[in-house]
Every structure is written in structure tokens, then in C-alpha cells.
Coordinates of C-alpha atoms in Angstrom, one line a residue:
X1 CA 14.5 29.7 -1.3
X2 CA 16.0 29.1 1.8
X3 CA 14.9 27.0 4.8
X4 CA 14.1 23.5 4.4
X5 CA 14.8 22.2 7.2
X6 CA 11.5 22.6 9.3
X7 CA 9.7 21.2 6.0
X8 CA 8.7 17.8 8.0
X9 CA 7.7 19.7 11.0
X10 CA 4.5 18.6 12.7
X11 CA 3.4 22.6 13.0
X12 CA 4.2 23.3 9.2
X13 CA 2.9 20.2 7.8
X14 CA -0.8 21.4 7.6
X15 CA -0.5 24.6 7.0
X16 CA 1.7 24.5 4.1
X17 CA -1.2 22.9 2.1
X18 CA -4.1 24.8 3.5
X19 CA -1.7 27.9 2.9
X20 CA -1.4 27.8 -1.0
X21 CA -5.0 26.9 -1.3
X22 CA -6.3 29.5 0.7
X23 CA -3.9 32.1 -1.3
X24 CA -4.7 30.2 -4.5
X25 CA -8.4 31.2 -4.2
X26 CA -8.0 35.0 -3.8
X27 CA -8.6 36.6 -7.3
X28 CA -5.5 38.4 -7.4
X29 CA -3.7 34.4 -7.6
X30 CA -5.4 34.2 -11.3
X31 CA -1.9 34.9 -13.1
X32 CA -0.5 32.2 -10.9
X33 CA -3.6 30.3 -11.6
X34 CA -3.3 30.6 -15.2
X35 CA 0.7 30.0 -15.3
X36 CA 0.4 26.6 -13.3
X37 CA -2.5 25.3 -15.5
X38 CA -0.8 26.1 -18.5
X39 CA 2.5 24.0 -17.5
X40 CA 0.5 21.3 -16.3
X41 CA -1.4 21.3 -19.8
X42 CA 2.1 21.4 -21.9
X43 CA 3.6 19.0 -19.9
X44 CA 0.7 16.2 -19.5
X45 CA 0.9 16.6 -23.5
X46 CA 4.7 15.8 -23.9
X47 CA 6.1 12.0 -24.5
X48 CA 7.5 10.6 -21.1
X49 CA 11.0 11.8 -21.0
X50 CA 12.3 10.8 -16.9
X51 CA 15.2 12.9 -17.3
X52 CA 13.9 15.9 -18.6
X53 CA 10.8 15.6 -16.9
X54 CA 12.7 16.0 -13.7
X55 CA 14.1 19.0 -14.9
X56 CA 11.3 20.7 -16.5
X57 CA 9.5 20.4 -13.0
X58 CA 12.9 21.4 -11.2
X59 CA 13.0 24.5 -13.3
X60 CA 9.1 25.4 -12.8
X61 CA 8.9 24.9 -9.7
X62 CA 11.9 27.5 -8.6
X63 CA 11.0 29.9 -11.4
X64 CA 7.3 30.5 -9.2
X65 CA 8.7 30.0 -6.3
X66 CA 10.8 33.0 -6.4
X67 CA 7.9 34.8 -8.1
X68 CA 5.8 33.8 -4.4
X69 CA 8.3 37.2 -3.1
X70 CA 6.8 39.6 -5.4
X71 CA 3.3 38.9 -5.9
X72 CA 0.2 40.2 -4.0
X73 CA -0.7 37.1 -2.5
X74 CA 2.3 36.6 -0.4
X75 CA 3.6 40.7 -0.5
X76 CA 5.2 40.8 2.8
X77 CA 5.3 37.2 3.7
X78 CA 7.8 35.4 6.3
X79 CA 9.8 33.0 5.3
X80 CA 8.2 30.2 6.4
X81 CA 5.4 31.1 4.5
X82 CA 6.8 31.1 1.6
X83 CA 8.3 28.0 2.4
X84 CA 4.8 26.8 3.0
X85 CA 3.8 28.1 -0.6
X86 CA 6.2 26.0 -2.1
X87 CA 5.4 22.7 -0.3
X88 CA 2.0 23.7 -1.4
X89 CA 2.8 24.3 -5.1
X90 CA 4.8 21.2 -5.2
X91 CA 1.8 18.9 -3.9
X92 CA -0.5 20.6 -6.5
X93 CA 1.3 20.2 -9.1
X94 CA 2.9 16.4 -8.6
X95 CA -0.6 15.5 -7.8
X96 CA -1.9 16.6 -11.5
X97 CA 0.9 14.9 -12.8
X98 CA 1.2 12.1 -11.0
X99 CA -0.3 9.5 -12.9
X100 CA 2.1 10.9 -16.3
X101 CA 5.2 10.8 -14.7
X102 CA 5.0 7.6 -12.2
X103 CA 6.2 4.6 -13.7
X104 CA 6.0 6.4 -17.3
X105 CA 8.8 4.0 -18.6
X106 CA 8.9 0.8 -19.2
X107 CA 12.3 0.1 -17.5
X108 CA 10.7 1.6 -14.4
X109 CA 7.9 -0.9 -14.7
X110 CA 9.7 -3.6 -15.0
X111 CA 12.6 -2.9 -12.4
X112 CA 9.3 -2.7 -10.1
X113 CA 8.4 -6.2 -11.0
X114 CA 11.7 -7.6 -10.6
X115 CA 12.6 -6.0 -7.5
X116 CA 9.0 -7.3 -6.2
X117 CA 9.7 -10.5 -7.1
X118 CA 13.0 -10.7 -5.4
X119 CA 11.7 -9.5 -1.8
X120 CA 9.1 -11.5 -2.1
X121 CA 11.2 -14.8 -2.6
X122 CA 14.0 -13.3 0.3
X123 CA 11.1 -12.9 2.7
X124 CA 10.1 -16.2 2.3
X125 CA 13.4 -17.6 4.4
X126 CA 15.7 -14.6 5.6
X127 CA 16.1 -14.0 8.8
X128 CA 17.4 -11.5 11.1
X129 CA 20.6 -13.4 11.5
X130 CA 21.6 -13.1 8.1
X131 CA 21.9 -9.3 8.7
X132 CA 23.8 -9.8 11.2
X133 CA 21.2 -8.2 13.2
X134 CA 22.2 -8.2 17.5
X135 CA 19.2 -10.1 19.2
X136 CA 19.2 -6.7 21.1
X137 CA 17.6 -5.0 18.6
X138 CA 15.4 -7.6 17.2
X139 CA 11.6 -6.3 18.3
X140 CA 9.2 -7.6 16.1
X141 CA 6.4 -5.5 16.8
X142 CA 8.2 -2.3 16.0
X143 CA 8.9 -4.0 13.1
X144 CA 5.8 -4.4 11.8
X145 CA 5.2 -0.9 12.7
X146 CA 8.1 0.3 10.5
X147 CA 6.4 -1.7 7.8
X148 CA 2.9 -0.7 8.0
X149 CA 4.8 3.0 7.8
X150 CA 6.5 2.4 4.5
X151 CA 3.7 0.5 3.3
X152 CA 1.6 3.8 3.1
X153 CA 4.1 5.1 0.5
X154 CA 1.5 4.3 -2.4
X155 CA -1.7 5.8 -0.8
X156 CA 0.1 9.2 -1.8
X157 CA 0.7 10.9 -4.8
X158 CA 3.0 14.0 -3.8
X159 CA 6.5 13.4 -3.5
X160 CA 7.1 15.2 0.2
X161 CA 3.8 12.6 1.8
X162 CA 5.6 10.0 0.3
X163 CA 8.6 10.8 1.2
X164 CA 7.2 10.9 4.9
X165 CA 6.3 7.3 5.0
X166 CA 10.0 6.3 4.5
X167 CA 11.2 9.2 7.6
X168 CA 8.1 7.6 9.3
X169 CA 9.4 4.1 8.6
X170 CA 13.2 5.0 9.7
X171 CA 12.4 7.0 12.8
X172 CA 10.1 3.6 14.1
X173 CA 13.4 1.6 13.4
X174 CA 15.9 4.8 14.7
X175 CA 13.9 4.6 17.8
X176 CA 13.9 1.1 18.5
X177 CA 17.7 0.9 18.5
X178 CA 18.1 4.0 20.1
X179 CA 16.1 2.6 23.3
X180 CA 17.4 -0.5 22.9
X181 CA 21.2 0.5 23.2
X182 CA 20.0 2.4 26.3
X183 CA 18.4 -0.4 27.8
X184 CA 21.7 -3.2 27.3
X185 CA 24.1 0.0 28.5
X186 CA 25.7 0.2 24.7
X187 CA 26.9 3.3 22.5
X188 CA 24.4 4.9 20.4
X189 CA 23.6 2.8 17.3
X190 CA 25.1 4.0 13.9
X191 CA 24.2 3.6 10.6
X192 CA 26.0 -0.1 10.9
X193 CA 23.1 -1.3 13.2
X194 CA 20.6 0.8 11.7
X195 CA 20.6 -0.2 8.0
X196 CA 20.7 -3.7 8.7
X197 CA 17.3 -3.7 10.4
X198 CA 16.5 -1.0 7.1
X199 CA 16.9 -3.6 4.7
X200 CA 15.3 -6.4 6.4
X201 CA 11.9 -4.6 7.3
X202 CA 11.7 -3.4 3.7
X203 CA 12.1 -6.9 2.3
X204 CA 9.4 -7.9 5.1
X205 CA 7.2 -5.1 4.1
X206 CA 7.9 -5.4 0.3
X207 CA 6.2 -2.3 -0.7
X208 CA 5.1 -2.2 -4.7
X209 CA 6.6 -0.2 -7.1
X210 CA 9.3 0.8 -4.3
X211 CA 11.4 1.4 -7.1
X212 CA 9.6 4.2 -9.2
X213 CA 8.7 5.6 -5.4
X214 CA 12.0 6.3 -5.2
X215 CA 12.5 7.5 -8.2
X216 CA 9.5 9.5 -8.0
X217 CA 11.1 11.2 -5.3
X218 CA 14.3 11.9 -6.6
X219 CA 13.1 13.2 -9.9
X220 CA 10.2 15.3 -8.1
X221 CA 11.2 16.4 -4.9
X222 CA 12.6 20.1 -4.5
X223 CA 16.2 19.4 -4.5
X224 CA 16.4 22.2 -1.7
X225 CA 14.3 20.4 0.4
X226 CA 15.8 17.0 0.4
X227 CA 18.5 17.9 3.0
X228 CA 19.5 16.7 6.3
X229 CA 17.5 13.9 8.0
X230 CA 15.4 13.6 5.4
X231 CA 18.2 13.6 3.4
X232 CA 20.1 11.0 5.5
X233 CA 16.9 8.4 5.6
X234 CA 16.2 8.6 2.3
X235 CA 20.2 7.8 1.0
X236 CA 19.8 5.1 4.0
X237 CA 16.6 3.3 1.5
X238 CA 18.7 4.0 -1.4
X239 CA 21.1 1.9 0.1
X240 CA 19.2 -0.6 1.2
X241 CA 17.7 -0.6 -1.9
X242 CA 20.5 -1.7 -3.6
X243 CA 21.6 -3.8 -1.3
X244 CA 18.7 -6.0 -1.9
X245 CA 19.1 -5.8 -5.9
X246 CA 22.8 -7.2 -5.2
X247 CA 21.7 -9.9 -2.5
X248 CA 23.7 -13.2 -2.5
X249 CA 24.6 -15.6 -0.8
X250 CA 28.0 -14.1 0.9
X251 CA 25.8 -11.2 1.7
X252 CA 23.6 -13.2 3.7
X253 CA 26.2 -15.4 5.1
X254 CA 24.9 -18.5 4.0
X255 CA 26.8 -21.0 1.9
X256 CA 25.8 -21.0 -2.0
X257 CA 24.3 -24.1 -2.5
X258 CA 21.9 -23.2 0.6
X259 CA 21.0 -20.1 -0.6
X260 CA 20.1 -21.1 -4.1
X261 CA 18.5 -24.1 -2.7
X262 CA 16.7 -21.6 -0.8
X263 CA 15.6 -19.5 -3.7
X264 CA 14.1 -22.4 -5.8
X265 CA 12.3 -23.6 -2.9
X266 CA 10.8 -19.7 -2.4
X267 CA 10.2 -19.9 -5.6
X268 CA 8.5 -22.9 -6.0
X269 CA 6.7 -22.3 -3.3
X270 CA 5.4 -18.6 -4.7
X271 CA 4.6 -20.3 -8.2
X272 CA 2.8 -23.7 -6.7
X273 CA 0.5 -21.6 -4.1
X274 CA -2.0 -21.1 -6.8
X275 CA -1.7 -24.6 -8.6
X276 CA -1.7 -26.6 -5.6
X277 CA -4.8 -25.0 -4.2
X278 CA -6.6 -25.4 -7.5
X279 CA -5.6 -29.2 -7.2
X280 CA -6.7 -29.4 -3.7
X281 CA -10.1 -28.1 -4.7
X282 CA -10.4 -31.1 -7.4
X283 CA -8.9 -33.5 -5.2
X284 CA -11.5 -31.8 -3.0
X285 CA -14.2 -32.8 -5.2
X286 CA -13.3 -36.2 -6.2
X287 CA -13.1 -37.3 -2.5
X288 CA -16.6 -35.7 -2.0
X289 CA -18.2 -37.5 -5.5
X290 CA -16.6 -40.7 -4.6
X291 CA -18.2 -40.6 -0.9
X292 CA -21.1 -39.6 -2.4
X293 CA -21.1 -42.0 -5.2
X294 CA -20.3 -44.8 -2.2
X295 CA -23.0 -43.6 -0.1
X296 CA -25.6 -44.0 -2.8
X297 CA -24.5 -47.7 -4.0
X298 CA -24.7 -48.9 0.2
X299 CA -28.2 -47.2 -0.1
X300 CA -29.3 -48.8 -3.0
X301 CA -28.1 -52.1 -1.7
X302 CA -29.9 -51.9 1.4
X303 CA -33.4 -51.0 -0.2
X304 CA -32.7 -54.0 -2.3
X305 CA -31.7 -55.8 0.6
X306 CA -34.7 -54.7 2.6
X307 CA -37.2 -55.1 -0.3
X308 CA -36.3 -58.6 -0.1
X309 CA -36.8 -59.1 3.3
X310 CA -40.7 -57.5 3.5
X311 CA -41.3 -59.9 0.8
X312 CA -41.7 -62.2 3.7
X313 CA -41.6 -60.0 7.1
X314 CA -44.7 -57.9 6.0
X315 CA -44.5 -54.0 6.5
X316 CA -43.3 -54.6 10.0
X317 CA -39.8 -53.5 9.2
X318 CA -40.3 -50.1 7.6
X319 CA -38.9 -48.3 10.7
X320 CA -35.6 -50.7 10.8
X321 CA -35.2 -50.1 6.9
X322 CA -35.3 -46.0 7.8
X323 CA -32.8 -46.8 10.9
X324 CA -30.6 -48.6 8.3
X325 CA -30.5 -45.9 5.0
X326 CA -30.3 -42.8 7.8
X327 CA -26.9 -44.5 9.8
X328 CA -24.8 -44.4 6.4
X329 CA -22.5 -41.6 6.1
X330 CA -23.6 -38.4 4.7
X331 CA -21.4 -35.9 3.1
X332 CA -21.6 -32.6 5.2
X333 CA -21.8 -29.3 2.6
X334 CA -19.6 -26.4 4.0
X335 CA -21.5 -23.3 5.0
X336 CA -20.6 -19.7 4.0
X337 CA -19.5 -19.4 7.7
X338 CA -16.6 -22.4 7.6
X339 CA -16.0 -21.4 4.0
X340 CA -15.0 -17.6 5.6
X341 CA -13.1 -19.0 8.1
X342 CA -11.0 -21.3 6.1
X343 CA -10.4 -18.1 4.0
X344 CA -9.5 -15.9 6.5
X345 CA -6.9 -18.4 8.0
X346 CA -5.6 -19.1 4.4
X347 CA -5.5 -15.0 3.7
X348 CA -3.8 -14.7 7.1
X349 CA -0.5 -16.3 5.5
X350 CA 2.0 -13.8 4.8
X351 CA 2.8 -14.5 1.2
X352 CA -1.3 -14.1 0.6
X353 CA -1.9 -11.2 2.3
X354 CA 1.0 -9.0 0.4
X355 CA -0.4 -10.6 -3.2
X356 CA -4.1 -9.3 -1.7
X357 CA -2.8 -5.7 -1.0
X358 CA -1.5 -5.4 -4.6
X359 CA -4.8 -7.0 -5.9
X360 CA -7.0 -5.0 -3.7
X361 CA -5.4 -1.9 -2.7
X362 CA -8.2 0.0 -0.8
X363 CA -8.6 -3.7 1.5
X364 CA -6.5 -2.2 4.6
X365 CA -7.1 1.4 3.7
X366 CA -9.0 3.8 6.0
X367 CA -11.6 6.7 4.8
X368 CA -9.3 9.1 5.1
X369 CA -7.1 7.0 2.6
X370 CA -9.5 7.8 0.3
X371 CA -10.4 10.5 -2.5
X372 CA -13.7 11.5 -4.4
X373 CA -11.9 9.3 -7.4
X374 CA -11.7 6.7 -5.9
X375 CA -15.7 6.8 -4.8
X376 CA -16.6 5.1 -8.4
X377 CA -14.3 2.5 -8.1
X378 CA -15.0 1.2 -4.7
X379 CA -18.9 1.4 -6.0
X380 CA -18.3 -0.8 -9.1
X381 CA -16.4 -3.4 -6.6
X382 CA -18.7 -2.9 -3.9
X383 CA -21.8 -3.8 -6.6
X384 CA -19.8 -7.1 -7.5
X385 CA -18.9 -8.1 -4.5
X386 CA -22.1 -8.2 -3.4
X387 CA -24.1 -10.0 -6.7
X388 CA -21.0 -12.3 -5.9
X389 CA -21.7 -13.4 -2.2
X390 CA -25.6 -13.1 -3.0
X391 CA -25.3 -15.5 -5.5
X392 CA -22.9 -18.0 -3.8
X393 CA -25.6 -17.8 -0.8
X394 CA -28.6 -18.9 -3.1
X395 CA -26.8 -21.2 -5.0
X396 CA -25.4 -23.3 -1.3
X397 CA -29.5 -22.6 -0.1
X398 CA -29.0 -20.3 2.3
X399 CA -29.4 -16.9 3.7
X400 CA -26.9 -14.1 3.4
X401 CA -26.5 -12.3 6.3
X402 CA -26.7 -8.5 5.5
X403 CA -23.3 -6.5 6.1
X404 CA -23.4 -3.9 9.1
X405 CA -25.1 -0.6 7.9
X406 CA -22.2 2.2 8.7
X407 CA -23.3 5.6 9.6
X408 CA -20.6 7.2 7.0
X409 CA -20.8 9.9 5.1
X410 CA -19.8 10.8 1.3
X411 CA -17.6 13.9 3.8
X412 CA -15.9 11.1 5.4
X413 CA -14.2 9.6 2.2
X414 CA -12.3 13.1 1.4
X415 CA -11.6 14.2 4.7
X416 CA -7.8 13.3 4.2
X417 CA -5.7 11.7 7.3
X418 CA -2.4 12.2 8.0
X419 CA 0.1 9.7 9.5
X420 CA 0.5 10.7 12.7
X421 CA 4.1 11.7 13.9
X422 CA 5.5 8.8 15.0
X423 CA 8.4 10.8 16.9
X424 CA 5.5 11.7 19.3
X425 CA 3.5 8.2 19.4
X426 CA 5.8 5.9 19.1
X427 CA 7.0 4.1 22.6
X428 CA 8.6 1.4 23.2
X429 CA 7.9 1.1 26.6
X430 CA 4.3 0.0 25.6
X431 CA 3.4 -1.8 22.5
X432 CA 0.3 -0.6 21.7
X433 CA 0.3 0.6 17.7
X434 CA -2.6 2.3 17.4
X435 CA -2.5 6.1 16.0
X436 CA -4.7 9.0 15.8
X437 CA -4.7 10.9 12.4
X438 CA -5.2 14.8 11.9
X439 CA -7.9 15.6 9.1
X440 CA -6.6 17.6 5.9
X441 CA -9.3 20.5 5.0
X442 CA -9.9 19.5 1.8
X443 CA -11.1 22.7 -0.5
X444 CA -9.7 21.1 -3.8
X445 CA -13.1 21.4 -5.4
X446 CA -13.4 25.3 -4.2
X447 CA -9.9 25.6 -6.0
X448 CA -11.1 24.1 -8.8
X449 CA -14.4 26.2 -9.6
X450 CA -12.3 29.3 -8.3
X451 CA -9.7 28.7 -11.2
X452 CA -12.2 27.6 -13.5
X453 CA -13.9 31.1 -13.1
X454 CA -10.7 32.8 -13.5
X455 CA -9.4 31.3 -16.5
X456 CA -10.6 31.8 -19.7
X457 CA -8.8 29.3 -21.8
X458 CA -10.9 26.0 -22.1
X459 CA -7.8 23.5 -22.0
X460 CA -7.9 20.2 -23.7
X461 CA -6.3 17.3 -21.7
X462 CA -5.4 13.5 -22.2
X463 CA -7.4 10.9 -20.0
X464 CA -5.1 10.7 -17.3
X465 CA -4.5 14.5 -16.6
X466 CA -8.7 14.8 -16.6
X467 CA -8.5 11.9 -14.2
X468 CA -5.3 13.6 -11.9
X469 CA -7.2 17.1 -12.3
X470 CA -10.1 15.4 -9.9
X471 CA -7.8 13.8 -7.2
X472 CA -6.4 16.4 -4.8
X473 CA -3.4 16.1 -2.9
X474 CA -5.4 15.8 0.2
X475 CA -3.8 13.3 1.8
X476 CA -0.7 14.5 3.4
X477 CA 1.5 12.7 6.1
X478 CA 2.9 14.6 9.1
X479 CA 6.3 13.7 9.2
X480 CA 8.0 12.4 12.6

């Protein structure tokens, strides 16, 4: 199929999906219907194989794509609706088989670990400088744009949205240089200032499983449509990909002993967060028992001492013995409020905060981040969250103080969002990083009861298909 190259455009990015699954419903789709099910089915049932995975999708996915010409649905189409169909067929179909083919190896999983692990120590101590970054093109808060971008790549399951989170990611960063060579009166930067910056904002944003994303996108992304500047970002994370895997102390310019010095400190550092705040909690507690135990020994010697004294003062001194037990020090007991606050400033802290978006994934998401899957999960934590803070209140003696009552509907957690183009918002001249999101019509359940109708084979699938068959790829990023 030709065409391609318009597949990130802000026009077609909609339309592709609402395209297939408006076509998908009419009942003269039900051979289609029945002929996607049935690979999905065969495949979801197969051992993980990367390799041949990646080319039985290939295969499939070309083999109905050409089929698009000749059937009803799309007789007489133009060819960017057919090139629609196929972005559409490629989301439906990823997003069924997402959760067999991501990570589906162990050496996937475990690259994904150790690649973590290694950004997450480098982050700790790089530095711009060791990039050999200009100080020209050192802007911070487009940084931390770029990162938020690539950071999105796991709220998506098909290959073109995540995809779209790196372009989104590189076109922040392509931007940045671009109006900061025209600012200091300097050629155009090239891919020698632009993959520096590359590799140190995905160390900062340390993404996980970056590896099996890009993976994922190689083995599943239509090989026509990963050409040109998609193509050209997406070799440029490659490479700063393996950059990072090969990171040393030459390529940081940094002497040897420095940089392992560096490492082991990062390391220690990464390892001891959770040890040494477990110790400062005891050391915590001793310090309050031994107050405590000191504040009740001067008490009881100064009711001895004052018991002695009415022996021959009379009752007189009552109010001087009161004066006397009430000016010793008492322990204050942290409320919830300065407990919440010390945890917020704690969670603040860089290294925290990634670890808490790889515990809690849904803690920076938005509702149009979310799917109807994901409903019964956020439930379950909601449930213990809240018998958890409930019971921390009654056990410290005090009130809780109820959470703010959203107006939010179940339609608001399915309505998907979409990235907005970043070409469009992004400016430099301002440094506001807000962003307004276009809903995704989500008709995934009308799909679903449509094809169930239509088919009249009852399939059988494992956990995780059953599981992919209710999540929708609804949530589609508009590519800058």
C-alpha cells in the first residue's frame, strides 16, 4: 500500500481509527470480521516466538490490507482511506495482542530491568556537560516536556500511539534547538546536537520497559509506515538507546576512577533509600520512647517530691505541684496533616517519584488515560486506600477528612485523549506546558456486540486475550 507518509498527520490521526470501526460495523465487514478473529484466536494460542511473531503479523496485516481494495466496505475508496483502514486494523489488532507479545520473553524482561537500572544510577549524577551539550541548548523546562512526552509511551498499547510519544518527545527537543540556534545566530542543529540532548532526557525520563517498547515497535509496526521522520526519530532512540547500554567513563568524559566512584555512590544511594528510612523510623522511635520514658521518671520524681512536701505544707500547694508536672516536656504526636507533608516533600525527590510511577502507574494519569479495564483495578486500590487512611486516622484519634466528591462520570474514564500535537503547542517563547487533548469516540463495545452477532464460532481464548479482547485501542496520540 502506498502512502505513509501523512500517517502522523494531525487530520488523519482520528479518522483512521474511527474509519475501520465505523466500516467494521457494517454487516457486509463479517468476512473481515470473522478473518481477524480467527488470527487473533490462533495466534493468542501459539508459544511466544519474537521473531516469528513479527512476521506472522507482518504477513497478516498486508495480506488484508490489500484485500481493503476489493471488498464492499471500502469499493471505491481513496487512498488515504485505505491508508486509514490499515492504521485502523493495525491498532485493533496489536491491541488484542498486546499483552501476548509485549515483553513475552524473558531476555526482553530482563534487558528491561537492566537497562532500568542503569538510567536510573546515570541520572543520579550526569549532567549535561558530560554530553557535551552547548549551554545554548540547555532549557530545562523543555526538557521536562520531552520527558513527560516519552513517558506516555506505556499508557498505549498500539504500536503507531506509541510510537507517537517518542516523535512527540524528539520534535519538543528538535524544536528547542532549532529556536535556540536561531536565537545565538548559529547553523541549524544536526543530528550531532540533537542526539546528545536525546540521550540525556531519556536517561532523565527513564521510561520502563523502554526496551521491549522499542522492540514492540519494530516487530509490530507496518514496515511501510515506519519511513521518513518517523523513521529518522525512531533510529535517533535506537541510537541513543545503545548509547546508554555502552556508557562509560570515556563516553562521559570523566576519568575512570570518578565515574565508577560515581556509580557505587548511585548505587548505594538507590539501594540504602529504603534501609535508611526504615532506620530512621526506629531511630525515630527510640528517640520518642526515651523522651517519653524520661518525661515519665521527672514526673514521678516530682509527685514524690511534692508528696513529701504536703506532708508538712498542707494542700496549699496543689496548684504549684500542677504548674510543676505540666512545664516538663511533652512529646508532640505528628498529625495526618505533617505526616502528608513530610510525604509529599520526601515523594517530591526524583529518584522516589520514578520508583512511584512504576509502583502506581495510574498516579499521574488522566481520565482519558484510562480504559473500562482498568475501572476494576482502580476500585480494588481505591477500596484499600481508603480502609488504609481510615484506619491510620482512628488509630492517631482523629478525624479523616473526606476526599473532594468529583462530578465524573463512568463516560469520562473511556473517553480516550490524545497527546496533543506538540508541533502546534509547543513554544518556546513562553513556557507554559499545559495541553489540550482531543477525545477518541470510543465504539469498541458496539464493535464488539456487532462482531459477536456476526460470528457464529464461539472461540475459546487464554486469560490474557479475554483480558486484551475488553481494552480497546482507544487511546491514540496525535502525532506532532
Amino acid at each position: 500500500m502506498e502512502g505513509g507518509g501523512d500517517a502522523f498527520g494531525s487530520a488523519t490521526a482520528p479518522l483512521a481509527w474511527h474509519d475501520f470501526l465505523e466500516r467494521m460495523r457494517q454487516p457486509s465487514a463479517a468476512e473481515f470480521v470473522k478473518s481477524i478473529k480467527g488470527f487473533i484466536v490462533t495466534f493468542s494460542n501459539r508459544a511466544p516466538d519474537p521473531e516469528h511473531d513479527s512476521a506472522a503479523v507482518q504477513e497478516f496485516l498486508e495480506n488484508m490490507e490489500g484485500a481493503f481494495r476489493a471488498h464492499t466496505p471500502w469499493a471505491g475508496s481513496s487512498e488515504e482511506e485505505l491508508e486509514s483502514a490499515g492504521e485502523g486494523l493495525e491498532k485493533y489488532v496489536m491491541t488484542k495482542l498486546f499483552n501476548r507479545v509485549f515483553a513475552s520473553v524473558p531476555e526482553d524482561v530482563k534487558s528491561d530491568e537492566e537497562l532500568f537500572e542503569k538510567m536510573s544510577l546515570l541520572q543520579q549524577f550526569i549532567r549535561p556537560e558530560n554530553l557535551d551539550i552547548k549551554p545554548e541548548y540547555q532549557n530545562e523546562t523543555s526538557w521536562l516536556l520531552a520527558q513527560k512526552e516519552l513517558q506516555k509511551i506505556n499508557m498505549y498499547k498500539a504500536p503507531r500511539d506509541k510510537l507517537a510519544c517518542i516523535l512527540n518527545c524528539c520534535k519538543v527537543i528538535n524544536n528547542l534547538l532549532l529556536n535556540a540556534s536561531i536565537v545565538s545566530n548559529e547553523n541549524p542543529p544536526g543530528a550531532d546536537e540533537f542526539l546528545p540532548v536525546l540521550i540525556y532526557v531519556t536517561i532523565k525520563a527513564n521510561p520502563p520497559q523502554l526496551h521491549s517498547n522499542l522492540l514492540y515497535i519494530q516487530r509490530y509496526r507496518r514496515q511501510s509506515r515506519l519511513i521518513s521522520e518517523a523513521q529518522y526519530f525512531f533510529t535517533n532512540i535506537l541510537s541513543a538507546e545503545s548509547f546508554i547500554w555502552n556508557i562509560d567513563a570515556e563516553s562521559l568524559s570523566m576519568d575512570e576512577r570518578d565515574f565508577q566512584k560515581k556509580m557505587d555512590w548511585a548505587r548505594e544511594r538507590l539501594l540504602g533509600l529504603s534501609a535508611s528510612s526504615k532506620n530512621q523510623d526506629n531511630q525515630a522511635n527510640l528517640d520518642v520512647r526515651e523522651q517519653k520514658s524520661q518525661t515519665l521518671k521527672a514526673s514521678r520524681d516530682s509527685d514524690v517530691n511534692l508528696s513529701s512536701k504536703d506532708n508538712f505544707q498542707g494542700p496549699g500547694l496543689d496548684t504549684k505541684r500542677d504548674s510543676d508536672v505540666s512545664s516538663n516536656p511533652v512529646e508532640r504526636v505528628q498529625s495526618i496533616s505533617d505526616l502528608e507533608k513530610k510525604g509529599a516533600a520526601e515523594l517530591l525527590k526524583e529518584d522516589d517519584l520514578n520508583k512511584k510511577v512504576q509502583e502506581y502507574p495510574f498516579l499521574f494519569a488522566s481520565s482519558g488515560d484510562l480504559t473500562v479495564a482498568d475501572v476494576e483495578n482502580l476500585l480494588n486500590s481505591y477500596k484499600q486506600l481508603v480502609l488504609k487512611y481510615v484506619a491510620l486516622s482512628q488509630g492517631m484519634g482523629v478525624s479523616p477528612e473526606p476526599p473532594v466528591q468529583s462530578m465524573q462520570t463512568v463516560s469520562d474514564l473511556v473517553v480516550s485523549e490524545e497527546p496533543k500535537n506538540v508541533k502546534d503547542a509547543v513554544n518556546f517563547n513562553e513556557s507554559s506546558e499545559g495541553s489540550s487533548k482531543t477525545g477518541d469516540d470510543i465504539k469498541n463495545d458496539t464493535l464488539h456486540s456487532e462482531v459477536d452477532t456476526m460470528t457464529t464460532q464461539q472461540t475459546a481464548v487464554d486469560p490474557s486475550y479475554q483480558k486484551a479482547q475488553q481494552n480497546e485501542a482507544s487511546d491514540q496520540p496525535e502525532h506532532a
